[in-house]
mmCIF file of C-alpha atoms in Angstrom:
data_model
loop_
_atom_site.group_PDB
_atom_site.id
_atom_site.type_symbol
_atom_site.label_atom_id
_atom_site.label_comp_id
_atom_site.label_asym_id
_atom_site.label_seq_id
_atom_site.Cartn_x
_atom_site.Cartn_y
_atom_site.Cartn_z
ATOM 1 C CA UNK A 29 -34.753 47.745 131.277
ATOM 2 C CA UNK A 30 -38.373 46.707 130.914
ATOM 3 C CA UNK A 31 -39.452 43.198 130.930
ATOM 4 C CA UNK A 32 -39.877 43.224 127.227
ATOM 5 C CA UNK A 33 -36.476 44.611 126.525
ATOM 6 C CA UNK A 34 -35.050 42.086 129.027
ATOM 7 C CA UNK A 35 -36.936 39.424 126.824
ATOM 8 C CA UNK A 36 -35.599 40.396 124.081
ATOM 9 C CA UNK A 37 -32.217 40.668 125.086
ATOM 10 C CA UNK A 38 -32.448 37.124 126.589
ATOM 11 C CA UNK A 39 -33.693 35.689 123.172
ATOM 12 C CA UNK A 40 -30.571 37.594 121.592
ATOM 13 C CA UNK A 41 -28.455 35.565 124.077
ATOM 14 C CA UNK A 42 -29.959 32.460 123.259
ATOM 15 C CA UNK A 43 -29.923 32.593 119.633
ATOM 16 C CA UNK A 44 -26.160 33.180 119.908
ATOM 17 C CA UNK A 45 -26.140 30.089 122.200
ATOM 18 C CA UNK A 46 -27.525 28.113 119.340
ATOM 19 C CA UNK A 47 -25.211 29.682 116.823
ATOM 20 C CA UNK A 48 -22.288 28.229 118.748
ATOM 21 C CA UNK A 49 -23.835 24.875 119.552
ATOM 22 C CA UNK A 50 -25.322 24.017 116.174
ATOM 23 C CA UNK A 51 -21.761 22.981 114.312
ATOM 24 C CA UNK A 52 -21.103 20.774 117.428
ATOM 25 C CA UNK A 53 -24.263 19.246 116.926
ATOM 26 C CA UNK A 54 -24.265 18.331 113.366
ATOM 27 C CA UNK A 55 -20.879 16.805 114.004
ATOM 28 C CA UNK A 56 -22.494 14.318 116.333
ATOM 29 C CA UNK A 57 -25.458 13.668 114.491
ATOM 30 C CA UNK A 58 -28.930 14.886 113.374
ATOM 31 C CA UNK A 59 -30.249 17.794 115.410
ATOM 32 C CA UNK A 60 -32.573 16.925 118.363
ATOM 33 C CA UNK A 61 -35.330 18.963 116.831
ATOM 34 C CA UNK A 62 -34.911 20.140 113.038
ATOM 35 C CA UNK A 63 -33.590 23.816 112.895
ATOM 36 C CA UNK A 64 -33.878 24.162 116.667
ATOM 37 C CA UNK A 65 -37.069 26.491 116.242
ATOM 38 C CA UNK A 66 -37.942 27.948 119.607
ATOM 39 C CA UNK A 67 -41.468 26.821 120.509
ATOM 40 C CA UNK A 68 -44.252 29.188 122.135
ATOM 41 C CA UNK A 69 -44.231 27.010 124.947
ATOM 42 C CA UNK A 70 -40.547 27.692 125.577
ATOM 43 C CA UNK A 71 -40.774 31.530 124.811
ATOM 44 C CA UNK A 72 -44.056 32.061 126.870
ATOM 45 C CA UNK A 73 -42.135 30.296 129.709
ATOM 46 C CA UNK A 74 -39.318 32.616 129.557
ATOM 47 C CA UNK A 75 -41.307 35.726 129.769
ATOM 48 C CA UNK A 76 -43.154 34.214 132.907
ATOM 49 C CA UNK A 77 -40.025 33.178 134.404
ATOM 50 C CA UNK A 78 -37.799 36.384 134.009
ATOM 51 C CA UNK A 79 -40.452 37.787 136.668
ATOM 52 C CA UNK A 80 -38.802 35.301 139.424
ATOM 53 C CA UNK A 81 -35.624 33.679 138.457
ATOM 54 C CA UNK A 82 -32.434 35.104 137.572
ATOM 55 C CA UNK A 83 -30.771 33.513 134.625
ATOM 56 C CA UNK A 84 -27.597 33.439 136.060
ATOM 57 C CA UNK A 85 -28.784 31.316 139.309
ATOM 58 C CA UNK A 86 -26.136 28.444 139.893
ATOM 59 C CA UNK A 87 -28.779 25.772 141.003
ATOM 60 C CA UNK A 88 -32.410 24.995 142.136
ATOM 61 C CA UNK A 89 -33.570 26.354 145.565
ATOM 62 C CA UNK A 90 -34.331 23.838 148.305
ATOM 63 C CA UNK A 91 -37.710 23.003 149.431
ATOM 64 C CA UNK A 92 -38.908 24.745 152.446
ATOM 65 C CA UNK A 93 -39.044 22.102 154.597
ATOM 66 C CA UNK A 94 -35.645 20.685 153.436
ATOM 67 C CA UNK A 95 -35.861 16.610 153.885
ATOM 68 C CA UNK A 96 -38.515 15.123 151.514
ATOM 69 C CA UNK A 97 -38.212 11.442 153.138
ATOM 70 C CA UNK A 98 -41.691 11.942 154.451
ATOM 71 C CA UNK A 99 -43.226 13.297 151.575
ATOM 72 C CA UNK A 100 -41.795 10.047 149.324
ATOM 73 C CA UNK A 101 -42.984 7.632 151.734
ATOM 74 C CA UNK A 102 -46.563 9.075 151.814
ATOM 75 C CA UNK A 103 -46.488 9.585 147.751
ATOM 76 C CA UNK A 104 -48.676 7.625 145.614
ATOM 77 C CA UNK A 105 -46.024 7.148 143.265
ATOM 78 C CA UNK A 106 -43.661 5.189 145.892
ATOM 79 C CA UNK A 107 -45.137 1.688 145.104
ATOM 80 C CA UNK A 108 -44.994 2.022 141.488
ATOM 81 C CA UNK A 109 -41.431 3.422 141.223
ATOM 82 C CA UNK A 110 -40.249 1.135 143.478
ATOM 83 C CA UNK A 111 -41.540 -1.942 141.296
ATOM 84 C CA UNK A 112 -39.686 -0.161 138.708
ATOM 85 C CA UNK A 113 -36.516 0.749 140.182
ATOM 86 C CA UNK A 114 -34.263 -1.755 138.832
ATOM 87 C CA UNK A 115 -35.467 -0.784 135.217
ATOM 88 C CA UNK A 116 -35.337 2.702 136.166
ATOM 89 C CA UNK A 117 -31.662 2.302 137.239
ATOM 90 C CA UNK A 118 -30.609 0.160 134.362
ATOM 91 C CA UNK A 119 -31.881 3.300 131.958
ATOM 92 C CA UNK A 120 -30.211 5.675 133.711
ATOM 93 C CA UNK A 121 -26.839 3.642 134.030
ATOM 94 C CA UNK A 122 -26.600 2.433 130.415
ATOM 95 C CA UNK A 123 -27.475 5.426 128.782
ATOM 96 C CA UNK A 124 -25.816 7.908 131.225
ATOM 97 C CA UNK A 125 -28.662 9.693 132.159
ATOM 98 C CA UNK A 126 -30.255 10.927 135.673
ATOM 99 C CA UNK A 127 -33.700 9.764 136.328
ATOM 100 C CA UNK A 128 -36.134 11.676 138.497
ATOM 101 C CA UNK A 129 -39.491 11.670 139.997
ATOM 102 C CA UNK A 130 -41.181 14.813 141.335
ATOM 103 C CA UNK A 131 -44.389 15.472 143.248
ATOM 104 C CA UNK A 132 -47.281 17.798 141.853
ATOM 105 C CA UNK A 133 -45.324 20.755 142.955
ATOM 106 C CA UNK A 134 -42.206 20.107 141.184
ATOM 107 C CA UNK A 135 -40.000 19.212 144.069
ATOM 108 C CA UNK A 136 -37.716 16.259 143.488
ATOM 109 C CA UNK A 137 -38.565 13.237 145.561
ATOM 110 C CA UNK A 138 -36.480 10.531 144.059
ATOM 111 C CA UNK A 139 -33.486 9.999 141.800
ATOM 112 C CA UNK A 140 -31.276 7.577 140.533
ATOM 113 C CA UNK A 141 -28.393 7.266 138.110
ATOM 114 C CA UNK A 142 -24.512 6.799 137.786
ATOM 115 C CA UNK A 143 -21.985 8.454 140.056
ATOM 116 C CA UNK A 144 -20.458 10.764 137.509
ATOM 117 C CA UNK A 145 -23.929 11.970 136.375
ATOM 118 C CA UNK A 146 -25.357 12.113 139.786
ATOM 119 C CA UNK A 147 -22.743 14.768 140.809
ATOM 120 C CA UNK A 148 -23.090 16.876 137.863
ATOM 121 C CA UNK A 149 -27.008 16.806 138.716
ATOM 122 C CA UNK A 150 -26.127 17.648 142.243
ATOM 123 C CA UNK A 151 -24.114 20.739 141.112
ATOM 124 C CA UNK A 152 -27.476 22.241 140.131
ATOM 125 C CA UNK A 153 -29.554 20.491 142.798
ATOM 126 C CA UNK A 154 -31.332 18.178 140.503
ATOM 127 C CA UNK A 155 -31.649 15.943 143.622
ATOM 128 C CA UNK A 156 -34.237 15.270 146.294
ATOM 129 C CA UNK A 157 -35.573 18.483 147.763
ATOM 130 C CA UNK A 158 -34.911 20.570 144.831
ATOM 131 C CA UNK A 159 -37.494 22.857 143.601
ATOM 132 C CA UNK A 160 -37.881 22.635 139.836
ATOM 133 C CA UNK A 161 -41.195 24.485 139.420
ATOM 134 C CA UNK A 162 -41.395 27.414 136.842
ATOM 135 C CA UNK A 163 -41.192 30.134 139.642
ATOM 136 C CA UNK A 164 -38.128 28.466 141.131
ATOM 137 C CA UNK A 165 -35.887 27.471 138.239
ATOM 138 C CA UNK A 166 -37.737 29.140 135.257
ATOM 139 C CA UNK A 167 -37.995 27.011 131.969
ATOM 140 C CA UNK A 168 -37.053 23.662 132.193
ATOM 141 C CA UNK A 169 -38.641 20.090 130.838
ATOM 142 C CA UNK A 170 -40.362 19.034 134.317
ATOM 143 C CA UNK A 171 -41.710 22.858 134.711
ATOM 144 C CA UNK A 172 -43.359 22.637 131.429
ATOM 145 C CA UNK A 173 -44.596 19.272 131.793
ATOM 146 C CA UNK A 174 -46.381 20.136 135.268
ATOM 147 C CA UNK A 175 -47.985 22.961 133.512
ATOM 148 C CA UNK A 176 -49.238 21.646 130.289
ATOM 149 C CA UNK A 177 -49.893 18.300 131.474
ATOM 150 C CA UNK A 178 -48.060 16.659 128.338
ATOM 151 C CA UNK A 179 -44.445 15.278 127.649
ATOM 152 C CA UNK A 180 -41.734 18.086 127.263
ATOM 153 C CA UNK A 181 -38.446 18.117 126.230
ATOM 154 C CA UNK A 182 -36.033 20.952 126.829
ATOM 155 C CA UNK A 183 -32.536 21.168 125.239
ATOM 156 C CA UNK A 184 -29.556 23.160 126.099
ATOM 157 C CA UNK A 185 -30.092 27.042 125.819
ATOM 158 C CA UNK A 186 -33.773 26.427 126.071
ATOM 159 C CA UNK A 187 -33.212 26.601 129.567
ATOM 160 C CA UNK A 188 -33.644 29.883 130.971
ATOM 161 C CA UNK A 189 -30.847 29.463 133.401
ATOM 162 C CA UNK A 190 -27.691 29.233 132.053
ATOM 163 C CA UNK A 191 -26.124 26.703 134.433
ATOM 164 C CA UNK A 192 -28.514 24.176 132.633
ATOM 165 C CA UNK A 193 -27.214 24.873 129.238
ATOM 166 C CA UNK A 194 -25.087 21.557 129.188
ATOM 167 C CA UNK A 195 -28.133 19.516 129.698
ATOM 168 C CA UNK A 196 -30.889 17.922 127.953
ATOM 169 C CA UNK A 197 -34.051 17.123 129.634
ATOM 170 C CA UNK A 198 -37.071 14.617 128.870
ATOM 171 C CA UNK A 199 -39.896 14.385 130.700
ATOM 172 C CA UNK A 200 -43.691 13.310 131.263
ATOM 173 C CA UNK A 201 -46.322 13.925 133.732
ATOM 174 C CA UNK A 202 -47.795 11.018 135.514
ATOM 175 C CA UNK A 203 -51.369 11.133 135.792
ATOM 176 C CA UNK A 204 -53.579 9.400 138.668
ATOM 177 C CA UNK A 205 -56.737 6.959 138.179
ATOM 178 C CA UNK A 206 -58.622 10.091 138.741
ATOM 179 C CA UNK A 207 -56.798 12.197 135.681
ATOM 180 C CA UNK A 208 -54.928 14.428 138.371
ATOM 181 C CA UNK A 209 -51.197 15.111 137.641
ATOM 182 C CA UNK A 210 -49.240 13.722 140.620
ATOM 183 C CA UNK A 211 -45.749 14.545 139.576
ATOM 184 C CA UNK A 212 -43.407 13.985 136.783
ATOM 185 C CA UNK A 213 -40.791 11.693 135.444
ATOM 186 C CA UNK A 214 -37.664 13.012 134.274
ATOM 187 C CA UNK A 215 -34.693 11.641 132.149
ATOM 188 C CA UNK A 216 -31.842 14.030 131.871
ATOM 189 C CA UNK A 217 -28.378 13.914 130.669
ATOM 190 C CA UNK A 218 -25.574 16.300 128.968
ATOM 191 C CA UNK A 219 -26.877 17.727 125.470
ATOM 192 C CA UNK A 220 -23.956 15.776 123.666
ATOM 193 C CA UNK A 221 -25.930 12.454 125.102
ATOM 194 C CA UNK A 222 -29.328 13.281 123.538
ATOM 195 C CA UNK A 223 -31.107 10.539 121.959
ATOM 196 C CA UNK A 224 -34.057 10.301 119.852
ATOM 197 C CA UNK A 225 -35.576 7.535 121.561
ATOM 198 C CA UNK A 226 -34.996 8.925 125.163
ATOM 199 C CA UNK A 227 -38.705 10.671 124.837
ATOM 200 C CA UNK A 228 -40.248 7.162 123.893
ATOM 201 C CA UNK A 229 -38.375 5.510 126.794
ATOM 202 C CA UNK A 230 -39.988 8.115 129.225
ATOM 203 C CA UNK A 231 -43.423 7.607 127.906
ATOM 204 C CA UNK A 232 -43.278 3.826 128.254
ATOM 205 C CA UNK A 233 -42.052 4.340 131.947
ATOM 206 C CA UNK A 234 -44.584 6.828 132.774
ATOM 207 C CA UNK A 235 -47.238 4.335 131.270
ATOM 208 C CA UNK A 236 -45.760 1.508 133.648
ATOM 209 C CA UNK A 237 -45.932 3.878 136.587
ATOM 210 C CA UNK A 238 -49.729 4.720 135.747
ATOM 211 C CA UNK A 239 -50.607 1.091 135.372
ATOM 212 C CA UNK A 240 -48.941 0.453 138.831
ATOM 213 C CA UNK A 241 -51.160 3.369 140.014
ATOM 214 C CA UNK A 242 -54.720 2.000 138.642
ATOM 215 C CA UNK A 243 -54.188 -1.488 139.911
ATOM 216 C CA UNK A 244 -52.770 -0.363 143.074
ATOM 217 C CA UNK A 245 -49.743 -2.685 142.684
ATOM 218 C CA UNK A 246 -47.306 -2.325 145.789
ATOM 219 C CA UNK A 247 -43.758 -3.008 145.586
ATOM 220 C CA UNK A 248 -44.387 -6.226 147.390
ATOM 221 C CA UNK A 249 -47.374 -8.225 148.000
ATOM 222 C CA UNK A 250 -48.701 -8.743 151.418
ATOM 223 C CA UNK A 251 -47.916 -12.138 152.918
ATOM 224 C CA UNK A 252 -51.651 -13.059 153.056
ATOM 225 C CA UNK A 253 -52.038 -12.252 149.319
ATOM 226 C CA UNK A 254 -53.757 -15.266 147.258
ATOM 227 C CA UNK A 255 -50.852 -17.667 146.530
ATOM 228 C CA UNK A 256 -49.686 -17.804 142.806
ATOM 229 C CA UNK A 257 -49.551 -21.593 141.471
ATOM 230 C CA UNK A 258 -46.848 -22.098 138.949
ATOM 231 C CA UNK A 259 -46.892 -25.387 136.801
ATOM 232 C CA UNK A 260 -43.819 -25.661 135.095
ATOM 233 C CA UNK A 261 -43.803 -29.541 134.274
ATOM 234 C CA UNK A 262 -44.678 -30.357 130.862
ATOM 235 C CA UNK A 263 -45.775 -26.786 130.028
ATOM 236 C CA UNK A 264 -45.215 -23.527 131.914
ATOM 237 C CA UNK A 265 -48.327 -21.678 133.292
ATOM 238 C CA UNK A 266 -48.923 -19.287 136.429
ATOM 239 C CA UNK A 267 -52.422 -18.859 137.891
ATOM 240 C CA UNK A 268 -53.734 -16.436 140.826
ATOM 241 C CA UNK A 269 -57.263 -16.980 142.436
ATOM 242 C CA UNK A 270 -58.289 -18.814 138.962
ATOM 243 C CA UNK A 271 -56.748 -15.998 136.658
ATOM 244 C CA UNK A 272 -53.826 -17.048 134.722
ATOM 245 C CA UNK A 273 -50.979 -14.348 134.280
ATOM 246 C CA UNK A 274 -49.689 -13.622 131.086
ATOM 247 C CA UNK A 275 -46.072 -14.163 131.455
ATOM 248 C CA UNK A 276 -43.294 -14.228 128.697
ATOM 249 C CA UNK A 277 -41.070 -17.598 128.639
ATOM 250 C CA UNK A 278 -37.938 -15.609 130.063
ATOM 251 C CA UNK A 279 -40.277 -14.445 133.112
ATOM 252 C CA UNK A 280 -41.391 -17.989 133.524
ATOM 253 C CA UNK A 281 -37.953 -18.891 133.931
ATOM 254 C CA UNK A 282 -36.944 -16.555 136.398
ATOM 255 C CA UNK A 283 -40.191 -17.431 138.282
ATOM 256 C CA UNK A 284 -39.568 -21.113 138.154
ATOM 257 C CA UNK A 285 -35.644 -20.764 139.380
ATOM 258 C CA UNK A 286 -36.802 -18.519 142.142
ATOM 259 C CA UNK A 287 -39.344 -20.983 143.140
ATOM 260 C CA UNK A 288 -36.861 -23.623 143.125
ATOM 261 C CA UNK A 289 -34.377 -21.820 145.478
ATOM 262 C CA UNK A 290 -36.110 -19.950 147.931
ATOM 263 C CA UNK A 291 -32.775 -18.694 149.345
ATOM 264 C CA UNK A 292 -32.563 -17.007 146.144
ATOM 265 C CA UNK A 293 -29.942 -15.998 143.475
ATOM 266 C CA UNK A 294 -27.235 -13.360 143.621
ATOM 267 C CA UNK A 295 -27.684 -11.120 140.367
ATOM 268 C CA UNK A 296 -24.568 -12.657 138.885
ATOM 269 C CA UNK A 297 -25.743 -16.243 139.472
ATOM 270 C CA UNK A 298 -29.310 -15.585 138.303
ATOM 271 C CA UNK A 299 -27.780 -14.064 135.249
ATOM 272 C CA UNK A 300 -25.817 -16.878 134.540
ATOM 273 C CA UNK A 301 -28.668 -19.263 134.865
ATOM 274 C CA UNK A 302 -30.682 -17.600 132.495
ATOM 275 C CA UNK A 303 -28.227 -16.490 129.789
ATOM 276 C CA UNK A 304 -25.187 -18.418 130.430
ATOM 277 C CA UNK A 305 -22.312 -17.271 128.170
ATOM 278 C CA UNK A 306 -24.466 -15.315 125.874
ATOM 279 C CA UNK A 307 -23.445 -11.457 125.562
ATOM 280 C CA UNK A 308 -26.621 -10.008 127.171
ATOM 281 C CA UNK A 309 -26.439 -6.401 129.086
ATOM 282 C CA UNK A 310 -27.164 -5.680 132.326
ATOM 283 C CA UNK A 311 -30.331 -3.600 131.260
ATOM 284 C CA UNK A 312 -31.732 -6.447 129.563
ATOM 285 C CA UNK A 313 -31.383 -8.820 132.744
ATOM 286 C CA UNK A 314 -32.706 -6.068 134.812
ATOM 287 C CA UNK A 315 -35.646 -5.383 132.590
ATOM 288 C CA UNK A 316 -36.853 -8.857 132.649
ATOM 289 C CA UNK A 317 -36.882 -9.033 136.408
ATOM 290 C CA UNK A 318 -38.714 -5.560 136.381
ATOM 291 C CA UNK A 319 -41.206 -7.064 134.083
ATOM 292 C CA UNK A 320 -41.846 -10.007 136.259
ATOM 293 C CA UNK A 321 -42.035 -7.935 139.443
ATOM 294 C CA UNK A 322 -44.688 -5.704 137.652
ATOM 295 C CA UNK A 323 -46.898 -8.841 136.680
ATOM 296 C CA UNK A 324 -46.700 -10.295 140.059
ATOM 297 C CA UNK A 325 -47.345 -6.925 141.598
ATOM 298 C CA UNK A 326 -44.271 -7.139 143.498
ATOM 299 C CA UNK A 327 -43.102 -10.424 145.119
ATOM 300 C CA UNK A 328 -39.449 -10.466 144.268
ATOM 301 C CA UNK A 329 -36.541 -8.881 146.454
ATOM 302 C CA UNK A 330 -34.441 -6.323 144.784
ATOM 303 C CA UNK A 331 -30.911 -6.826 146.080
ATOM 304 C CA UNK A 332 -30.781 -10.712 146.170
ATOM 305 C CA UNK A 333 -33.285 -12.204 143.801
ATOM 306 C CA UNK A 334 -35.844 -14.321 145.903
ATOM 307 C CA UNK A 335 -39.558 -14.340 146.174
ATOM 308 C CA UNK A 336 -41.243 -12.513 148.858
ATOM 309 C CA UNK A 337 -44.761 -13.710 148.075
ATOM 310 C CA UNK A 338 -46.473 -16.981 148.710
ATOM 311 C CA UNK A 339 -45.810 -19.284 145.110
ATOM 312 C CA UNK A 340 -46.694 -23.018 145.107
ATOM 313 C CA UNK A 341 -44.951 -25.106 142.463
ATOM 314 C CA UNK A 342 -45.495 -28.424 141.097
ATOM 315 C CA UNK A 343 -41.805 -29.132 140.584
ATOM 316 C CA UNK A 344 -41.022 -28.083 144.149
ATOM 317 C CA UNK A 345 -43.974 -30.426 145.101
ATOM 318 C CA UNK A 346 -42.299 -33.247 143.231
ATOM 319 C CA UNK A 347 -39.117 -32.787 144.752
ATOM 320 C CA UNK A 348 -40.703 -32.570 148.420
ATOM 321 C CA UNK A 349 -42.439 -35.944 147.798
ATOM 322 C CA UNK A 350 -39.344 -37.364 146.615
ATOM 323 C CA UNK A 351 -37.332 -36.122 149.760
ATOM 324 C CA UNK A 352 -40.276 -37.729 151.904
ATOM 325 C CA UNK A 353 -40.291 -41.089 149.961
ATOM 326 C CA UNK A 354 -43.688 -40.444 148.714
ATOM 327 C CA UNK A 355 -43.213 -42.139 145.001
ATOM 328 C CA UNK A 356 -46.896 -42.012 144.481
ATOM 329 C CA UNK A 357 -47.227 -38.263 144.934
ATOM 330 C CA UNK A 358 -44.163 -37.415 142.967
ATOM 331 C CA UNK A 359 -45.238 -39.752 139.965
ATOM 332 C CA UNK A 360 -48.489 -38.250 139.936
ATOM 333 C CA UNK A 361 -47.239 -34.959 139.853
ATOM 334 C CA UNK A 362 -44.489 -35.251 137.418
ATOM 335 C CA UNK A 363 -46.415 -34.634 134.091
ATOM 336 C CA UNK A 364 -43.114 -34.108 131.725
ATOM 337 C CA UNK A 365 -40.041 -32.039 131.712
ATOM 338 C CA UNK A 366 -39.142 -28.839 133.460
ATOM 339 C CA UNK A 367 -40.013 -25.958 131.013
ATOM 340 C CA UNK A 368 -39.422 -28.317 127.819
ATOM 341 C CA UNK A 369 -38.716 -25.618 125.434
ATOM 342 C CA UNK A 370 -36.259 -23.542 127.682
ATOM 343 C CA UNK A 371 -32.724 -23.489 126.918
ATOM 344 C CA UNK A 372 -31.747 -21.517 130.114
ATOM 345 C CA UNK A 373 -28.975 -23.258 131.604
ATOM 346 C CA UNK A 374 -29.944 -23.058 135.158
ATOM 347 C CA UNK A 375 -33.499 -24.504 133.747
ATOM 348 C CA UNK A 376 -31.690 -27.296 132.017
ATOM 349 C CA UNK A 377 -29.827 -28.139 135.207
ATOM 350 C CA UNK A 378 -32.873 -28.470 137.204
ATOM 351 C CA UNK A 379 -34.763 -30.297 134.440
ATOM 352 C CA UNK A 380 -31.661 -33.006 134.581
ATOM 353 C CA UNK A 381 -31.999 -33.031 138.119
ATOM 354 C CA UNK A 382 -35.911 -33.761 138.090
ATOM 355 C CA UNK A 383 -35.750 -36.454 135.464
ATOM 356 C CA UNK A 384 -33.006 -38.291 137.302
ATOM 357 C CA UNK A 385 -34.745 -38.225 140.520
ATOM 358 C CA UNK A 386 -38.064 -39.595 139.187
ATOM 359 C CA UNK A 387 -36.427 -42.151 137.411
ATOM 360 C CA UNK A 388 -34.496 -43.159 140.110
ATOM 361 C CA UNK A 389 -37.326 -43.155 142.376
ATOM 362 C CA UNK A 390 -39.021 -45.530 139.714
ATOM 363 C CA UNK A 391 -36.304 -47.923 139.459
ATOM 364 C CA UNK A 392 -35.964 -48.470 143.089
ATOM 365 C CA UNK A 393 -39.656 -49.013 143.731
ATOM 366 C CA UNK A 394 -41.180 -52.355 143.916
ATOM 367 C CA UNK A 395 -44.317 -51.261 142.665
ATOM 368 C CA UNK A 396 -44.847 -51.909 138.733
ATOM 369 C CA UNK A 397 -47.620 -49.384 138.550
ATOM 370 C CA UNK A 398 -44.822 -46.741 139.103
ATOM 371 C CA UNK A 399 -42.850 -48.060 136.378
ATOM 372 C CA UNK A 400 -45.841 -48.425 134.053
ATOM 373 C CA UNK A 401 -46.889 -44.981 134.519
ATOM 374 C CA UNK A 402 -43.440 -43.338 133.955
ATOM 375 C CA UNK A 403 -42.741 -45.537 131.112
ATOM 376 C CA UNK A 404 -45.908 -43.980 129.523
ATOM 377 C CA UNK A 405 -44.014 -40.412 129.823
ATOM 378 C CA UNK A 406 -40.825 -41.780 128.902
ATOM 379 C CA UNK A 407 -41.513 -44.296 125.957
ATOM 380 C CA UNK A 408 -37.725 -44.688 124.747
ATOM 381 C CA UNK A 409 -36.451 -45.633 128.499
ATOM 382 C CA UNK A 410 -35.899 -49.341 128.003
ATOM 383 C CA UNK A 411 -34.398 -49.896 131.519
ATOM 384 C CA UNK A 412 -37.765 -48.564 132.787
ATOM 385 C CA UNK A 413 -39.744 -51.018 130.525
ATOM 386 C CA UNK A 414 -37.636 -53.932 131.726
ATOM 387 C CA UNK A 415 -38.236 -53.029 135.415
ATOM 388 C CA UNK A 416 -41.832 -52.929 134.641
ATOM 389 C CA UNK A 417 -41.585 -56.834 133.176
ATOM 390 C CA UNK A 418 -39.619 -58.075 136.239
ATOM 391 C CA UNK A 419 -42.178 -56.666 138.438
ATOM 392 C CA UNK A 420 -45.334 -57.813 136.665
ATOM 393 C CA UNK A 421 -46.318 -61.425 137.133
ATOM 394 C CA UNK A 422 -46.787 -63.912 134.384
ATOM 395 C CA UNK A 423 -50.377 -63.848 134.306
ATOM 396 C CA UNK A 424 -50.745 -59.922 134.785
ATOM 397 C CA UNK A 425 -52.236 -58.464 131.741
ATOM 398 C CA UNK A 426 -50.150 -55.318 131.665
ATOM 399 C CA UNK A 427 -47.206 -57.360 130.860
ATOM 400 C CA UNK A 428 -48.189 -57.000 127.109
ATOM 401 C CA UNK A 429 -48.138 -52.879 127.522
ATOM 402 C CA UNK A 430 -44.460 -53.139 129.079
ATOM 403 C CA UNK A 431 -43.398 -55.599 126.377
ATOM 404 C CA UNK A 432 -44.837 -53.449 123.622
ATOM 405 C CA UNK A 433 -42.889 -50.315 124.810
ATOM 406 C CA UNK A 434 -39.661 -52.219 125.313
ATOM 407 C CA UNK A 435 -39.741 -53.499 121.728
ATOM 408 C CA UNK A 436 -40.242 -50.018 120.341
ATOM 409 C CA UNK A 437 -37.581 -48.557 122.850
ATOM 410 C CA UNK A 438 -34.789 -50.907 121.237
#
């Protein structure tokens, strides 16, 4: 049969597949693409693919050198993808997807996903080492994104290879700072789990990877990186080398908790410290960790959450001064409650701990200036004002300040 005849027969077969699938698709919700009109890109890809790919192929061929660990370790995508690893796994696990990253040749270098979906993907070698370029695996989202340099979706029987008709793939190319396509990021799942927001998710993830490429952000900061200064008493700010970091309140809470507990948190304990009994999904929690890691350029360990980059913190400095009996330093640094607007259980617990520790240091001090300074920040604490009056001599003009505060506190 001629090539044109083969293509015509293939089109007829695919149209038959659509006739069979559309009633099921309508039953599960709106069609992913109105009417499923086959695009020129798909049909042109079929025509090219039939010269080298048998539609009956069972799985993707393996790359020539087999193992891809060395290619992944040297890939410019490795650092930004590692920094996003928790978020990528959350997306894959929660939505029932397999996430994959390829190099510019279409060879898969990295994947993640739940056990069931990974097993299905491995049957067609949608796994590290599998070749998904057009010459190897015909029409698919990865090959189209690499060829066009644009995001691509290939649904069910749009795939040339029959073994992929049960799948839908959402894919977008990753461009380096110089505009070159370095690879693609793909979310794949079974066609019945197709979702209208999947492509938007892919685009967002690719944007994050490309931002990491532009800034050169590694998975973890080197230990000699400029230290981050976290100020969380009475306010919440983070500054590195004179530049403020734009962190959301939840990210400041996480950073503060990790600074206060250098040994780190298990995922379960940190989640409880942030949300308590609130019904928050694992993906929401992991996304917050990933956002913080990106903002810091790394610096947060992945399995047991702990800081891996230098961070100095005013709350930690206060606790260190109190442990050393240095009430002067502790009171000078204690400028207010820990992240005063936070309602995270872990922050509230540390806030109370700090308030009680500082107050006890004041009440056991024999220096009236300590009680006067703390009384300014705790105007309704009558016991602190009384302690100041006991320590001040009868001729000390500062008695008027303590007495006035005590009158207002009663």
